[in-house]
Amino acid sequence: MLFSSIPFLFYFLPCVLILYFAVPKGGRNAALLVSSLFFYGWGEPRFLLFMVLTILGGYVAGLGMAGCGSNRRAARWWLAAFATLCLGVLGVCKYADFFLENFRAVTGLPVPLLRISLPIGISFYTFQILSYGIDVYRGTVPAQKNLVSLATYIALFPQLIAGPIVRYADLEPELRQRRCTLGDTAEGVQRFVMGLSKKILLANTLGELVQLFRASQEPSLLFAWMYAVAFTLQIYFDFSGYSDMAIGLGRIFGFHFLENFRYPYVAASITEFWRRWHISLGTWFRDYLYIPLGGNRVSRPRWVCNILVVWMATGLWHGAAWNFLLWGLFYAMLLILEKWWLGRLLEKSRPLSHIYVLLTVVLGFVLFDAASLGEAAGTFRALLGLGGLPAVTAESLYYLRSYGFLLLLAALGATPLPARAVKKLFSSGPGRAAGSVAAPLGTVCLLLACTAFLVDGSFNPFLYFRF
């Protein structure tokens, strides 16, 4: 079930809200858990098995580590067994066929593929339960003795499918006790509808241009760049829109999820970009992989190795394919160069640093979006005007006229300028009174517009669902 669908908006969500606020406060976690399991099992009930197995493993391992007391060796065994379970399930479901295919290509042996369908959101909830187990081992959080509370944390449907990756330490106080105020509900509804609008009105429409390029029989330099920019904007509004919806829904139910995006396309370096893009994933790898490896408090060769390991893992986390692995290594190379000498050059000219970031991010997403390395190479050739492609065709000019305004609007929307303008307009005096009317009215208008698009059949699945 998708957030951007009629069944979710007008059937599932209203029923969950009625159930949630009808039950006593002590039963609200159970109500959310039942709703979340139904939400996850809506399309593929069999995938619930993997989630239930992970939850039970985390519950037993947490209690086991807590029962070890000062016996760190025994606690390490519990953690190792739990990590093996989680990563084993993730590895079999997501990576087994990738490694088997490459093994067959290298050896020529007819090894059969497993062909296991990838459970939706498995990367996200696996990392969440792993962070819980590691934090219990470290002693930074107590082991959760209430199975319903732990299961609610893992299965919580607002952020189950595509994040943000929520730490147990951040959510544990609100799992025990939380308040649902009218102000939080209003802010949550507005945030959810804003995210829904980013997804449906911007990301989906940009996705149409991306599909037109893929189906085009008249490739050109202009069309290739339109595609690259459109996909870069699409994936931002698609994923940040989902994060907005997750944060908004969480607020409605009394949870406060951390921000996952902070206008990454205004960054002045790749280092800054990754502090603004998919923040929950970046901090997860920092705290649970990079720092345990030694971080930057090691020799330079060891630090380079740490960076490569982390970014290879980041690339493979996004998908079991060579383009994702190379995408991660591409960013590893840029981060290393920025640390050594490129960062000092970027500080001398902020306009040039922005151009550098936008260009590298666009090229990176071309590699990210490719179905194969051959397809990526073909698109890169088109972007460089190689292979005898014309600079412009009648088709590319037609789509530039059709989608040019949308591209400009989306580019502006990916900056903080619209939010700053709205805040300044409605922050004081008569504007504040007008804002109290404009905010709910604008929310209703956006919801109606999104509903019209959905009824009309304008739809694309979330890009990050496959991860």
Short mmCIF file of C-alpha atoms in Angstrom, two decimals:
data_model
loop_
_atom_site.label_atom_id
_atom_site.label_comp_id
_atom_site.label_asym_id
_atom_site.label_seq_id
_atom_site.Cartn_x
_atom_site.Cartn_y
_atom_site.Cartn_z
CA MET A 1 0.00 0.00 0.00
CA LEU A 2 1.32 3.42 -0.93
CA PHE A 3 0.81 6.74 0.83
CA SER A 4 0.04 8.29 -2.54
CA SER A 5 -2.99 6.13 -3.25
CA ILE A 6 -6.74 6.46 -2.82
CA PRO A 7 -7.05 3.32 -0.62
CA PHE A 8 -4.47 4.68 1.84
CA LEU A 9 -5.74 8.25 1.95
CA PHE A 10 -9.47 7.63 2.17
CA TYR A 11 -9.84 4.12 3.61
CA PHE A 12 -6.84 2.86 5.55
CA LEU A 13 -5.69 6.09 7.23
CA PRO A 14 -9.14 7.23 8.46
CA CYS A 15 -9.82 3.75 9.89
CA VAL A 16 -6.45 3.71 11.66
CA LEU A 17 -7.03 7.16 13.13
CA ILE A 18 -10.45 6.16 14.43
CA LEU A 19 -9.03 2.97 15.96
CA TYR A 20 -5.99 4.73 17.42
CA PHE A 21 -7.89 7.49 19.20
CA ALA A 22 -10.76 5.20 20.23
CA VAL A 23 -8.67 2.73 22.23
CA PRO A 24 -7.28 3.57 25.69
CA LYS A 25 -3.79 5.09 25.71
CA GLY A 26 -2.32 1.84 26.99
CA GLY A 27 -3.54 0.03 23.88
CA ARG A 28 -2.36 2.51 21.27
CA ASN A 29 0.92 0.75 20.57
CA ALA A 30 -1.00 -2.47 19.93
CA ALA A 31 -3.41 -0.61 17.65
CA LEU A 32 -0.49 0.84 15.67
CA LEU A 33 1.20 -2.56 15.49
CA VAL A 34 -1.88 -4.31 14.10
CA SER A 35 -2.42 -1.47 11.62
CA SER A 36 1.22 -1.51 10.57
CA LEU A 37 1.28 -5.27 9.99
CA PHE A 38 -1.89 -4.97 7.92
CA PHE A 39 -0.33 -2.08 5.97
CA TYR A 40 2.85 -4.04 5.25
CA GLY A 41 1.06 -7.26 4.38
CA TRP A 42 -1.47 -5.58 2.10
CA GLY A 43 0.33 -6.46 -1.13
CA GLU A 44 2.51 -9.43 -0.15
CA PRO A 45 1.46 -11.09 3.14
CA ARG A 46 4.29 -13.64 2.84
CA PHE A 47 6.86 -10.89 3.41
CA LEU A 48 5.52 -10.51 6.95
CA LEU A 49 7.45 -13.66 7.79
CA PHE A 50 10.80 -11.89 7.36
CA MET A 51 9.68 -8.96 9.48
CA VAL A 52 8.28 -11.14 12.28
CA LEU A 53 11.47 -13.23 12.28
CA THR A 54 13.58 -10.07 12.58
CA ILE A 55 11.44 -8.66 15.38
CA LEU A 56 11.51 -11.89 17.40
CA GLY A 57 15.26 -12.17 16.87
CA GLY A 58 15.79 -8.62 18.13
CA TYR A 59 13.54 -9.19 21.14
CA VAL A 60 15.27 -12.40 22.21
CA ALA A 61 18.76 -11.01 21.54
CA GLY A 62 18.02 -7.83 23.51
CA LEU A 63 16.86 -9.80 26.55
CA GLY A 64 19.80 -12.17 26.14
CA MET A 65 22.35 -9.34 26.15
CA ALA A 66 20.63 -7.69 29.09
CA GLY A 67 20.84 -10.95 31.00
CA CYS A 68 24.60 -11.21 30.47
CA GLY A 69 25.31 -8.46 32.96
CA SER A 70 29.02 -7.72 32.97
CA ASN A 71 29.86 -10.76 30.86
CA ARG A 72 30.78 -8.88 27.66
CA ARG A 73 31.92 -12.00 25.87
CA ALA A 74 28.52 -13.63 26.19
CA ALA A 75 26.83 -10.38 25.14
CA ARG A 76 29.05 -10.27 22.03
CA TRP A 77 27.90 -13.76 21.12
CA TRP A 78 24.28 -12.66 21.39
CA LEU A 79 24.98 -9.61 19.23
CA ALA A 80 26.91 -11.65 16.66
CA ALA A 81 24.11 -14.20 16.39
CA PHE A 82 21.50 -11.47 16.01
CA ALA A 83 23.54 -9.54 13.42
CA THR A 84 24.07 -12.77 11.49
CA LEU A 85 20.32 -13.37 11.48
CA CYS A 86 19.47 -9.84 10.28
CA LEU A 87 22.23 -9.54 7.71
CA GLY A 88 21.67 -13.12 6.61
CA VAL A 89 18.01 -12.50 5.84
CA LEU A 90 18.88 -9.23 4.08
CA GLY A 91 21.73 -10.88 2.19
CA VAL A 92 19.69 -13.82 0.95
CA CYS A 93 16.72 -11.70 -0.10
CA LYS A 94 18.64 -8.82 -1.66
CA TYR A 95 22.12 -9.92 -2.67
CA ALA A 96 22.17 -13.69 -3.20
CA ASP A 97 21.23 -13.59 -6.89
CA PHE A 98 23.66 -10.73 -7.56
CA PHE A 99 26.59 -12.76 -6.25
CA LEU A 100 25.38 -15.96 -7.89
CA GLU A 101 25.05 -14.22 -11.27
CA ASN A 102 28.58 -12.86 -11.03
CA PHE A 103 29.88 -16.23 -9.85
CA ARG A 104 28.29 -17.86 -12.89
CA ALA A 105 29.78 -15.20 -15.18
CA VAL A 106 33.28 -15.75 -13.80
CA THR A 107 33.29 -19.55 -13.51
CA GLY A 108 30.82 -20.54 -16.20
CA LEU A 109 29.17 -22.95 -13.79
CA PRO A 110 25.37 -23.29 -14.17
CA VAL A 111 24.55 -22.32 -10.60
CA PRO A 112 20.77 -21.84 -10.23
CA LEU A 113 19.49 -18.49 -8.98
CA LEU A 114 17.26 -18.25 -5.92
CA ARG A 115 14.93 -15.65 -7.52
CA ILE A 116 13.57 -14.47 -4.17
CA SER A 117 11.40 -11.38 -4.48
CA LEU A 118 12.79 -8.47 -2.50
CA PRO A 119 10.61 -7.69 0.54
CA ILE A 120 9.65 -4.01 0.44
CA GLY A 121 11.53 -1.83 2.91
CA ILE A 122 13.71 -4.66 4.23
CA SER A 123 16.86 -2.52 4.16
CA PHE A 124 15.20 0.14 6.30
CA TYR A 125 13.73 -2.03 9.03
CA THR A 126 16.82 -4.26 9.12
CA PHE A 127 19.01 -1.25 9.89
CA GLN A 128 16.54 -0.09 12.54
CA ILE A 129 16.50 -3.37 14.45
CA LEU A 130 20.28 -3.67 14.08
CA SER A 131 20.76 -0.26 15.66
CA TYR A 132 18.56 -1.41 18.56
CA GLY A 133 20.65 -4.54 19.10
CA ILE A 134 23.95 -2.64 18.92
CA ASP A 135 22.72 0.05 21.31
CA VAL A 136 21.57 -2.58 23.81
CA TYR A 137 25.00 -4.21 23.59
CA ARG A 138 26.70 -0.85 24.10
CA GLY A 139 24.47 -0.14 27.09
CA THR A 140 23.13 3.12 25.64
CA VAL A 141 19.51 1.86 25.77
CA PRO A 142 17.81 -0.73 27.97
CA ALA A 143 16.52 -3.94 26.44
CA GLN A 144 12.81 -3.66 25.65
CA LYS A 145 10.88 -6.23 27.68
CA ASN A 146 7.55 -5.44 26.03
CA LEU A 147 7.39 -7.31 22.73
CA VAL A 148 4.51 -5.14 21.46
CA SER A 149 6.50 -1.94 22.03
CA LEU A 150 9.56 -3.29 20.23
CA ALA A 151 7.47 -4.62 17.35
CA THR A 152 5.70 -1.26 17.08
CA TYR A 153 9.07 0.47 16.77
CA ILE A 154 10.13 -1.81 13.90
CA ALA A 155 6.80 -2.07 12.07
CA LEU A 156 5.56 1.52 12.56
CA PHE A 157 3.90 2.11 9.20
CA PRO A 158 4.62 5.85 8.73
CA GLN A 159 8.33 5.17 8.22
CA LEU A 160 8.34 1.43 7.59
CA ILE A 161 8.72 1.35 3.82
CA ALA A 162 11.25 4.07 3.01
CA GLY A 163 12.44 5.63 6.24
CA PRO A 164 13.66 7.79 7.73
CA ILE A 165 15.70 5.23 9.66
CA VAL A 166 14.61 5.93 13.24
CA ARG A 167 16.86 5.05 16.18
CA TYR A 168 15.28 3.18 19.05
CA ALA A 169 16.96 5.58 21.49
CA ASP A 170 15.12 8.50 19.87
CA LEU A 171 11.73 6.77 19.89
CA GLU A 172 11.86 4.83 23.17
CA PRO A 173 10.48 7.64 25.40
CA GLU A 174 7.52 8.12 23.05
CA LEU A 175 6.87 4.40 22.86
CA ARG A 176 6.34 4.53 26.62
CA GLN A 177 4.34 7.72 26.76
CA ARG A 178 3.38 10.38 24.22
CA ARG A 179 0.93 13.22 23.88
CA CYS A 180 -1.17 13.92 20.80
CA THR A 181 -1.97 17.62 20.82
CA LEU A 182 -4.14 19.58 18.40
CA GLY A 183 -1.13 21.65 17.39
CA ASP A 184 0.94 18.57 16.60
CA THR A 185 -1.94 17.09 14.64
CA ALA A 186 -2.35 20.27 12.57
CA GLU A 187 1.39 20.44 11.87
CA GLY A 188 1.43 16.74 11.03
CA VAL A 189 -1.45 17.05 8.55
CA GLN A 190 0.20 20.03 6.84
CA ARG A 191 3.55 18.26 6.65
CA PHE A 192 1.94 15.10 5.27
CA VAL A 193 0.01 16.96 2.57
CA MET A 194 3.11 18.94 1.61
CA GLY A 195 5.03 15.70 1.16
CA LEU A 196 2.13 14.17 -0.77
CA SER A 197 2.15 17.21 -3.09
CA LYS A 198 5.89 16.93 -3.66
CA LYS A 199 5.42 13.30 -4.62
CA ILE A 200 2.32 13.55 -6.81
CA LEU A 201 2.48 17.03 -8.32
CA LEU A 202 6.24 17.27 -8.83
CA ALA A 203 8.00 13.89 -8.65
CA ASN A 204 5.37 12.02 -10.67
CA THR A 205 5.26 14.68 -13.39
CA LEU A 206 9.05 14.83 -13.58
CA GLY A 207 8.96 11.05 -13.84
CA GLU A 208 6.87 11.40 -17.01
CA LEU A 209 9.73 13.32 -18.64
CA VAL A 210 12.21 10.67 -17.50
CA GLN A 211 10.06 7.95 -19.09
CA LEU A 212 9.73 9.97 -22.31
CA PHE A 213 13.51 10.13 -22.60
CA ARG A 214 13.86 6.38 -22.07
CA ALA A 215 11.27 5.70 -24.77
CA SER A 216 12.61 8.30 -27.20
CA GLN A 217 13.78 7.31 -30.66
CA GLU A 218 15.41 10.71 -31.21
CA PRO A 219 18.11 11.11 -28.53
CA SER A 220 19.94 14.40 -28.42
CA LEU A 221 22.31 16.37 -26.22
CA LEU A 222 19.49 18.61 -24.99
CA PHE A 223 17.14 15.71 -24.24
CA ALA A 224 19.88 13.85 -22.34
CA TRP A 225 20.49 16.82 -20.05
CA MET A 226 16.75 17.36 -19.58
CA TYR A 227 16.49 13.74 -18.49
CA ALA A 228 19.47 13.98 -16.12
CA VAL A 229 18.13 17.12 -14.45
CA ALA A 230 14.57 15.77 -14.33
CA PHE A 231 15.65 12.53 -12.62
CA THR A 232 17.83 14.43 -10.14
CA LEU A 233 14.83 16.55 -9.17
CA GLN A 234 12.42 13.60 -9.31
CA ILE A 235 14.36 11.46 -6.86
CA TYR A 236 14.68 14.40 -4.46
CA PHE A 237 10.98 15.23 -4.43
CA ASP A 238 10.05 11.54 -4.43
CA PHE A 239 12.20 10.61 -1.43
CA SER A 240 11.99 13.86 0.53
CA GLY A 241 8.24 13.86 -0.12
CA TYR A 242 7.98 10.41 1.42
CA SER A 243 10.07 11.55 4.39
CA ASP A 244 7.77 14.55 4.84
CA MET A 245 4.74 12.27 4.80
CA ALA A 246 6.38 9.92 7.32
CA ILE A 247 7.31 12.79 9.63
CA GLY A 248 3.81 14.25 9.31
CA LEU A 249 2.09 10.96 10.07
CA GLY A 250 4.40 10.38 12.99
CA ARG A 251 3.50 13.79 14.40
CA ILE A 252 -0.22 12.96 14.15
CA PHE A 253 0.34 9.83 16.26
CA GLY A 254 2.55 11.66 18.77
CA PHE A 255 5.99 10.67 17.44
CA HIS A 256 8.71 13.15 16.53
CA PHE A 257 10.94 11.76 13.78
CA LEU A 258 14.16 13.57 12.94
CA GLU A 259 14.55 15.41 9.64
CA ASN A 260 15.89 13.37 6.74
CA PHE A 261 16.57 16.12 4.18
CA ARG A 262 17.82 19.69 4.50
CA TYR A 263 17.89 21.13 0.98
CA PRO A 264 20.85 19.05 -0.23
CA TYR A 265 21.07 20.77 -3.62
CA VAL A 266 22.23 24.03 -2.04
CA ALA A 267 25.33 22.32 -0.64
CA ALA A 268 28.74 23.76 -1.46
CA SER A 269 30.60 20.43 -1.28
CA ILE A 270 29.85 16.74 -1.52
CA THR A 271 30.70 16.45 2.16
CA GLU A 272 27.97 18.98 2.92
CA PHE A 273 25.61 17.33 0.43
CA TRP A 274 25.73 14.06 2.37
CA ARG A 275 25.03 15.91 5.60
CA ARG A 276 21.81 17.11 4.00
CA TRP A 277 20.73 14.09 1.89
CA HIS A 278 19.17 10.99 3.51
CA ILE A 279 20.52 12.13 6.87
CA SER A 280 19.29 9.08 8.78
CA LEU A 281 21.23 6.69 6.53
CA GLY A 282 24.41 8.77 6.64
CA THR A 283 24.38 8.99 10.43
CA TRP A 284 23.65 5.26 10.69
CA PHE A 285 26.72 4.36 8.67
CA ARG A 286 28.77 6.93 10.58
CA ASP A 287 27.80 5.65 14.03
CA TYR A 288 27.61 1.92 13.36
CA LEU A 289 30.30 1.36 10.71
CA TYR A 290 32.63 4.32 10.11
CA ILE A 291 33.40 5.17 13.75
CA PRO A 292 33.77 1.51 14.85
CA LEU A 293 36.28 1.08 12.00
CA GLY A 294 38.29 3.92 13.48
CA GLY A 295 36.81 6.88 11.62
CA ASN A 296 39.43 9.50 10.81
CA ARG A 297 41.45 8.84 13.97
CA VAL A 298 43.73 6.44 12.13
CA SER A 299 46.55 6.59 9.60
CA ARG A 300 45.77 8.04 6.18
CA PRO A 301 45.81 4.66 4.35
CA ARG A 302 43.52 3.17 6.99
CA TRP A 303 41.20 6.20 6.76
CA VAL A 304 40.99 5.81 2.98
CA CYS A 305 40.14 2.15 3.50
CA ASN A 306 37.40 3.11 6.00
CA ILE A 307 35.89 5.57 3.52
CA LEU A 308 35.92 2.97 0.75
CA VAL A 309 34.31 0.33 2.95
CA VAL A 310 31.56 2.69 4.12
CA TRP A 311 30.73 3.93 0.64
CA MET A 312 30.83 0.51 -0.93
CA ALA A 313 28.32 -0.50 1.75
CA THR A 314 26.26 2.63 1.05
CA GLY A 315 26.17 1.85 -2.65
CA LEU A 316 25.22 -1.79 -2.14
CA TRP A 317 22.60 -0.80 0.45
CA HIS A 318 20.75 0.95 -2.37
CA GLY A 319 20.77 -2.09 -4.62
CA ALA A 320 22.51 -5.29 -5.64
CA ALA A 321 24.02 -4.08 -8.90
CA TRP A 322 27.37 -2.82 -10.15
CA ASN A 323 26.05 0.66 -10.90
CA PHE A 324 25.14 1.13 -7.21
CA LEU A 325 28.55 -0.09 -6.12
CA LEU A 326 30.29 2.30 -8.54
CA TRP A 327 27.95 5.10 -7.44
CA GLY A 328 29.11 4.61 -3.86
CA LEU A 329 32.77 4.51 -4.88
CA PHE A 330 32.26 7.65 -6.98
CA TYR A 331 31.23 9.53 -3.85
CA ALA A 332 34.03 7.93 -1.84
CA MET A 333 36.54 9.30 -4.35
CA LEU A 334 35.02 12.80 -4.18
CA LEU A 335 35.00 12.81 -0.36
CA ILE A 336 38.65 11.72 -0.26
CA LEU A 337 39.63 14.43 -2.75
CA GLU A 338 37.73 17.06 -0.79
CA LYS A 339 39.46 16.04 2.42
CA TRP A 340 42.93 16.17 0.86
CA TRP A 341 42.88 19.32 -1.27
CA LEU A 342 39.66 19.94 -3.23
CA GLY A 343 37.80 21.24 -0.18
CA ARG A 344 40.20 24.16 0.20
CA LEU A 345 39.67 25.13 -3.43
CA LEU A 346 35.91 24.98 -3.07
CA GLU A 347 35.99 27.40 -0.13
CA LYS A 348 37.46 30.10 -2.39
CA SER A 349 34.38 30.39 -4.63
CA ARG A 350 30.93 29.44 -3.39
CA PRO A 351 29.25 29.86 -6.83
CA LEU A 352 31.77 27.51 -8.44
CA SER A 353 31.42 25.07 -5.54
CA HIS A 354 27.64 24.95 -6.11
CA ILE A 355 28.17 24.26 -9.80
CA TYR A 356 30.61 21.49 -8.91
CA VAL A 357 28.14 19.88 -6.49
CA LEU A 358 25.19 20.06 -8.88
CA LEU A 359 27.19 18.68 -11.79
CA THR A 360 28.63 15.76 -9.82
CA VAL A 361 25.27 14.95 -8.22
CA VAL A 362 23.50 14.96 -11.60
CA LEU A 363 26.15 12.69 -13.11
CA GLY A 364 26.00 10.47 -10.05
CA PHE A 365 22.24 10.04 -10.37
CA VAL A 366 22.59 9.12 -14.04
CA LEU A 367 24.75 6.21 -12.89
CA PHE A 368 22.31 5.49 -10.04
CA ASP A 369 19.31 5.31 -12.38
CA ALA A 370 20.90 3.14 -15.06
CA ALA A 371 19.61 -0.39 -15.52
CA SER A 372 23.12 -1.51 -16.48
CA LEU A 373 26.63 -0.15 -16.85
CA GLY A 374 26.17 -0.19 -20.62
CA GLU A 375 23.09 1.99 -20.34
CA ALA A 376 24.95 4.39 -18.03
CA ALA A 377 27.83 4.62 -20.52
CA GLY A 378 25.36 5.38 -23.32
CA THR A 379 23.75 8.18 -21.33
CA PHE A 380 27.12 9.66 -20.42
CA ARG A 381 28.05 9.67 -24.12
CA ALA A 382 24.80 11.47 -24.89
CA LEU A 383 25.48 14.06 -22.18
CA LEU A 384 28.87 14.73 -23.77
CA GLY A 385 27.40 14.92 -27.26
CA LEU A 386 29.38 11.90 -28.46
CA GLY A 387 28.31 9.19 -30.85
CA GLY A 388 27.09 11.60 -33.53
CA LEU A 389 24.04 12.73 -31.59
CA PRO A 390 22.51 16.07 -32.61
CA ALA A 391 22.54 18.89 -30.09
CA VAL A 392 18.81 19.51 -30.50
CA THR A 393 15.89 17.76 -32.16
CA ALA A 394 12.31 18.77 -32.76
CA GLU A 395 11.24 16.27 -30.11
CA SER A 396 13.59 17.66 -27.45
CA LEU A 397 12.43 21.23 -28.17
CA TYR A 398 8.81 20.13 -27.85
CA TYR A 399 9.39 18.54 -24.46
CA LEU A 400 11.48 21.51 -23.33
CA ARG A 401 8.51 23.78 -24.03
CA SER A 402 6.17 21.29 -22.32
CA TYR A 403 8.26 20.66 -19.22
CA GLY A 404 10.58 23.69 -19.03
CA PHE A 405 8.44 25.59 -16.55
CA LEU A 406 8.07 22.49 -14.36
CA LEU A 407 11.84 22.02 -14.31
CA LEU A 408 12.35 25.65 -13.25
CA LEU A 409 9.61 25.39 -10.62
CA ALA A 410 11.07 22.15 -9.23
CA ALA A 411 14.58 23.60 -9.19
CA LEU A 412 13.30 26.57 -7.18
CA GLY A 413 11.33 24.27 -4.88
CA ALA A 414 14.49 22.31 -4.09
CA THR A 415 15.93 25.42 -2.40
CA PRO A 416 14.87 27.05 0.88
CA LEU A 417 13.74 30.24 -0.93
CA PRO A 418 9.99 29.40 -1.12
CA ALA A 419 9.87 28.39 2.56
CA ARG A 420 11.70 31.56 3.57
CA ALA A 421 9.35 33.71 1.51
CA VAL A 422 6.27 32.10 3.06
CA LYS A 423 7.69 32.42 6.56
CA LYS A 424 8.51 36.08 6.03
CA LEU A 425 5.09 36.80 4.54
CA PHE A 426 3.11 35.22 7.39
CA SER A 427 5.42 35.76 10.37
CA SER A 428 4.18 39.02 11.83
CA GLY A 429 1.37 41.57 11.93
CA PRO A 430 -1.51 41.13 9.50
CA GLY A 431 0.43 38.37 7.76
CA ARG A 432 0.21 36.16 10.85
CA ALA A 433 -3.58 36.41 10.90
CA ALA A 434 -3.72 35.72 7.18
CA GLY A 435 -1.41 32.76 7.66
CA SER A 436 -3.80 31.16 10.15
CA VAL A 437 -6.34 31.01 7.33
CA ALA A 438 -3.99 30.43 4.41
CA ALA A 439 -2.27 27.38 5.94
CA PRO A 440 -5.37 25.16 6.34
CA LEU A 441 -6.90 26.49 3.11
CA GLY A 442 -3.72 25.76 1.17
CA THR A 443 -3.52 22.30 2.73
CA VAL A 444 -7.07 21.49 1.61
CA CYS A 445 -6.42 22.81 -1.92
CA LEU A 446 -3.24 20.74 -2.25
CA LEU A 447 -5.02 17.62 -1.00
CA LEU A 448 -7.80 18.16 -3.55
CA ALA A 449 -5.26 18.65 -6.33
CA CYS A 450 -3.40 15.47 -5.33
CA THR A 451 -6.66 13.53 -5.20
CA ALA A 452 -7.57 14.76 -8.69
CA PHE A 453 -4.21 13.59 -10.03
CA LEU A 454 -4.65 10.20 -8.39
CA VAL A 455 -8.17 9.76 -9.73
CA ASP A 456 -6.92 10.77 -13.17
CA GLY A 457 -4.36 7.97 -12.99
CA SER A 458 -1.16 10.02 -12.60
CA PHE A 459 0.94 7.62 -10.56
CA ASN A 460 4.47 6.38 -10.07
CA PRO A 461 5.70 4.08 -7.29
CA PHE A 462 8.18 5.48 -4.80
CA LEU A 463 11.68 5.11 -6.17
CA TYR A 464 13.14 4.09 -2.81
CA PHE A 465 10.67 1.23 -2.29
CA ARG A 466 13.10 -1.10 -4.10
CA PHE A 467 15.74 -0.49 -1.43
#
